[in-house]
Amino acid sequence: LRPNDERRFKVFQDIRALLSDDLSLPIYSDEIARKLGLSVRTMHDVVRRYRGMSLHRYLRLRRLWLVRRRLLAGADSVKAVALAYGFWHLSDFSRSYRDQFGETPSQTLDRGRGRARCAGGRHLDRCRRHSRRAVDHAHRSRRDGALQRHRG
């Protein structure tokens, strides 16, 4: 790595660390830039270079993955987790989640609750069946989406 590349990668790591702290409240580009002592443009360029997407998209995906992790752990409710991670418009959240993961947040929560029961040794067959069904559904959704884009 050249010195400039090392510096950019360090900037990316700093951005990632900051975004790992607390994503439950809305965070804005200028606020992140101020905390890190960077320009917003530099920050956007670095994220685009290392993740191939805008800073806004990267932040949204990080939050979606954190929600998914909580749902798979068997959270209390989809709404509570979505709100805890700053998704205030639940229909937009649900659509984004489904587009990203190929299943609804409720389906993920159901699987998470099923997995929790499996860890206790009960309903093991049900969990295996349900997981296989969810994977098959996600695969079909991606395939169908690709076919629609191809035909489009």
mmCIF file of C-alpha atoms in Angstrom:
data_model
loop_
_atom_site.group_PDB
_atom_site.id
_atom_site.type_symbol
_atom_site.label_atom_id
_atom_site.label_comp_id
_atom_site.label_asym_id
_atom_site.label_seq_id
_atom_site.Cartn_x
_atom_site.Cartn_y
_atom_site.Cartn_z
ATOM 1 C CA LEU A 1 0.000 0.000 0.000
ATOM 2 C CA ARG A 2 1.132 3.502 -0.753
ATOM 3 C CA PRO A 3 1.125 6.022 2.117
ATOM 4 C CA ASN A 4 -2.010 7.677 0.729
ATOM 5 C CA ASP A 5 -3.789 4.295 0.532
ATOM 6 C CA GLU A 6 -2.834 3.509 4.129
ATOM 7 C CA ARG A 7 -4.228 6.863 5.244
ATOM 8 C CA ARG A 8 -7.496 6.288 3.359
ATOM 9 C CA PHE A 9 -7.865 2.808 4.818
ATOM 10 C CA LYS A 10 -7.281 4.222 8.313
ATOM 11 C CA VAL A 11 -9.983 6.829 7.610
ATOM 12 C CA PHE A 12 -12.327 4.025 6.511
ATOM 13 C CA GLN A 13 -11.589 2.078 9.708
ATOM 14 C CA ASP A 14 -12.312 5.211 11.768
ATOM 15 C CA ILE A 15 -15.646 5.681 9.965
ATOM 16 C CA ARG A 16 -16.559 2.035 10.506
ATOM 17 C CA ALA A 17 -15.645 2.237 14.202
ATOM 18 C CA LEU A 18 -17.744 5.372 14.659
ATOM 19 C CA LEU A 19 -20.710 3.724 12.949
ATOM 20 C CA SER A 20 -20.379 0.710 15.242
ATOM 21 C CA ASP A 21 -20.807 2.796 18.375
ATOM 22 C CA ASP A 22 -24.472 3.774 18.403
ATOM 23 C CA LEU A 23 -26.685 3.557 15.358
ATOM 24 C CA SER A 24 -29.964 3.957 17.196
ATOM 25 C CA LEU A 25 -30.089 7.700 16.636
ATOM 26 C CA PRO A 26 -29.998 9.338 13.228
ATOM 27 C CA ILE A 27 -26.438 10.245 12.287
ATOM 28 C CA TYR A 28 -25.614 12.686 9.534
ATOM 29 C CA SER A 29 -22.639 12.930 7.195
ATOM 30 C CA ASP A 30 -21.558 16.338 8.450
ATOM 31 C CA GLU A 31 -21.712 15.118 12.051
ATOM 32 C CA ILE A 32 -19.491 12.107 11.267
ATOM 33 C CA ALA A 33 -17.083 14.330 9.325
ATOM 34 C CA ARG A 34 -16.879 16.782 12.223
ATOM 35 C CA LYS A 35 -16.184 14.011 14.749
ATOM 36 C CA LEU A 36 -13.401 12.607 12.564
ATOM 37 C CA GLY A 37 -11.992 15.951 11.437
ATOM 38 C CA LEU A 38 -12.660 15.234 7.750
ATOM 39 C CA SER A 39 -14.555 16.813 4.917
ATOM 40 C CA VAL A 40 -17.820 15.144 3.922
ATOM 41 C CA ARG A 41 -16.444 14.660 0.409
ATOM 42 C CA THR A 42 -13.362 12.803 1.689
ATOM 43 C CA MET A 43 -15.568 10.567 3.777
ATOM 44 C CA HIS A 44 -17.874 9.743 0.867
ATOM 45 C CA ASP A 45 -14.884 9.046 -1.406
ATOM 46 C CA VAL A 46 -13.289 6.707 1.133
ATOM 47 C CA VAL A 47 -16.475 4.705 1.725
ATOM 48 C CA ARG A 48 -17.107 4.470 -2.020
ATOM 49 C CA ARG A 49 -13.554 3.209 -2.537
ATOM 50 C CA TYR A 50 -13.655 0.521 0.160
ATOM 51 C CA ARG A 51 -17.329 -0.501 -0.010
ATOM 52 C CA GLY A 52 -18.387 0.527 -3.510
ATOM 53 C CA MET A 53 -21.402 2.482 -2.303
ATOM 54 C CA SER A 54 -22.362 5.857 -0.903
ATOM 55 C CA LEU A 55 -21.893 6.623 2.769
ATOM 56 C CA HIS A 56 -25.677 6.830 3.196
ATOM 57 C CA ARG A 57 -26.200 3.365 1.714
ATOM 58 C CA TYR A 58 -23.357 1.918 3.768
ATOM 59 C CA LEU A 59 -24.849 3.326 6.973
ATOM 60 C CA ARG A 60 -28.304 1.977 6.113
ATOM 61 C CA LEU A 61 -26.925 -1.503 5.369
ATOM 62 C CA ARG A 62 -24.959 -1.541 8.640
ATOM 63 C CA ARG A 63 -28.154 -0.731 10.523
ATOM 64 C CA LEU A 64 -30.126 -3.392 8.610
ATOM 65 C CA TRP A 65 -27.514 -6.031 9.474
ATOM 66 C CA LEU A 66 -27.609 -5.038 13.143
ATOM 67 C CA VAL A 67 -31.409 -5.357 13.117
ATOM 68 C CA ARG A 68 -31.094 -8.778 11.472
ATOM 69 C CA ARG A 69 -28.649 -9.930 14.143
ATOM 70 C CA ARG A 70 -31.094 -8.886 16.889
ATOM 71 C CA LEU A 71 -34.054 -10.564 15.157
ATOM 72 C CA LEU A 72 -32.107 -13.810 14.733
ATOM 73 C CA ALA A 73 -31.319 -13.661 18.447
ATOM 74 C CA GLY A 74 -35.075 -13.802 19.117
ATOM 75 C CA ALA A 75 -35.863 -10.150 19.911
ATOM 76 C CA ASP A 76 -39.181 -9.091 21.452
ATOM 77 C CA SER A 77 -40.663 -7.537 18.313
ATOM 78 C CA VAL A 78 -39.764 -6.317 14.851
ATOM 79 C CA LYS A 79 -41.120 -2.857 15.614
ATOM 80 C CA ALA A 80 -39.070 -2.463 18.801
ATOM 81 C CA VAL A 81 -35.829 -3.468 17.071
ATOM 82 C CA ALA A 82 -36.487 -1.333 13.982
ATOM 83 C CA LEU A 83 -37.181 1.723 16.125
ATOM 84 C CA ALA A 84 -34.148 1.005 18.321
ATOM 85 C CA TYR A 85 -31.927 1.250 15.231
ATOM 86 C CA GLY A 86 -33.488 4.444 13.951
ATOM 87 C CA PHE A 87 -35.899 3.090 11.338
ATOM 88 C CA TRP A 88 -38.856 5.387 11.934
ATOM 89 C CA HIS A 89 -40.856 4.539 8.790
ATOM 90 C CA LEU A 90 -41.693 0.899 9.313
ATOM 91 C CA SER A 91 -43.058 0.242 5.825
ATOM 92 C CA ASP A 92 -39.851 1.618 4.237
ATOM 93 C CA PHE A 93 -37.819 -0.423 6.699
ATOM 94 C CA SER A 94 -39.727 -3.602 5.914
ATOM 95 C CA ARG A 95 -39.345 -3.111 2.157
ATOM 96 C CA SER A 96 -35.605 -2.403 2.452
ATOM 97 C CA TYR A 97 -35.147 -5.399 4.719
ATOM 98 C CA ARG A 98 -36.994 -7.730 2.333
ATOM 99 C CA ASP A 99 -35.018 -6.403 -0.652
ATOM 100 C CA GLN A 100 -31.734 -6.935 1.185
ATOM 101 C CA PHE A 101 -32.347 -10.337 2.786
ATOM 102 C CA GLY A 102 -35.055 -11.985 0.683
ATOM 103 C CA GLU A 103 -37.443 -12.399 3.606
ATOM 104 C CA THR A 104 -39.549 -10.171 5.803
ATOM 105 C CA PRO A 105 -38.312 -9.066 9.235
ATOM 106 C CA SER A 106 -41.117 -11.150 10.781
ATOM 107 C CA GLN A 107 -39.859 -14.265 9.013
ATOM 108 C CA THR A 108 -36.368 -13.611 10.365
ATOM 109 C CA LEU A 109 -37.760 -13.128 13.864
ATOM 110 C CA ASP A 110 -39.700 -16.392 13.593
ATOM 111 C CA ARG A 111 -36.514 -18.180 12.561
ATOM 112 C CA GLY A 112 -34.639 -16.508 15.413
ATOM 113 C CA ARG A 113 -37.201 -17.640 17.935
ATOM 114 C CA GLY A 114 -37.146 -21.136 16.434
ATOM 115 C CA ARG A 115 -33.372 -21.234 16.646
ATOM 116 C CA ALA A 116 -33.516 -20.178 20.295
ATOM 117 C CA ARG A 117 -35.739 -23.141 20.999
ATOM 118 C CA CYS A 118 -33.385 -25.416 19.088
ATOM 119 C CA ALA A 119 -30.500 -24.287 21.268
ATOM 120 C CA GLY A 120 -32.496 -25.627 24.218
ATOM 121 C CA GLY A 121 -32.836 -28.981 22.470
ATOM 122 C CA ARG A 122 -36.543 -28.778 21.629
ATOM 123 C CA HIS A 123 -38.195 -28.652 18.207
ATOM 124 C CA LEU A 124 -34.948 -29.447 16.381
ATOM 125 C CA ASP A 125 -36.718 -30.946 13.334
ATOM 126 C CA ARG A 126 -38.999 -27.927 13.009
ATOM 127 C CA CYS A 127 -35.993 -25.584 13.071
ATOM 128 C CA ARG A 128 -34.168 -27.512 10.358
ATOM 129 C CA ARG A 129 -37.295 -27.585 8.187
ATOM 130 C CA HIS A 130 -37.987 -23.879 8.715
ATOM 131 C CA SER A 131 -34.390 -22.817 7.989
ATOM 132 C CA ARG A 132 -34.336 -24.854 4.782
ATOM 133 C CA ARG A 133 -37.629 -23.271 3.696
ATOM 134 C CA ALA A 134 -36.322 -19.735 4.345
ATOM 135 C CA VAL A 135 -33.135 -20.406 2.376
ATOM 136 C CA ASP A 136 -35.151 -21.861 -0.521
ATOM 137 C CA HIS A 137 -37.438 -18.805 -0.468
ATOM 138 C CA ALA A 138 -34.488 -16.377 -0.458
ATOM 139 C CA HIS A 139 -32.907 -18.241 -3.378
ATOM 140 C CA ARG A 140 -36.178 -18.175 -5.365
ATOM 141 C CA SER A 141 -36.671 -14.460 -4.632
ATOM 142 C CA ARG A 142 -33.203 -13.586 -5.894
ATOM 143 C CA ARG A 143 -33.630 -15.788 -8.970
ATOM 144 C CA ASP A 144 -37.049 -14.334 -9.778
ATOM 145 C CA GLY A 145 -35.741 -10.801 -9.306
ATOM 146 C CA ALA A 146 -32.866 -11.498 -11.694
ATOM 147 C CA LEU A 147 -35.281 -12.925 -14.255
ATOM 148 C CA GLN A 148 -37.532 -9.872 -14.020
ATOM 149 C CA ARG A 149 -34.551 -7.525 -14.485
ATOM 150 C CA HIS A 150 -33.357 -9.612 -17.456
ATOM 151 C CA ARG A 151 -36.775 -9.575 -19.126
ATOM 152 C CA GLY A 152 -37.362 -5.922 -18.205
#
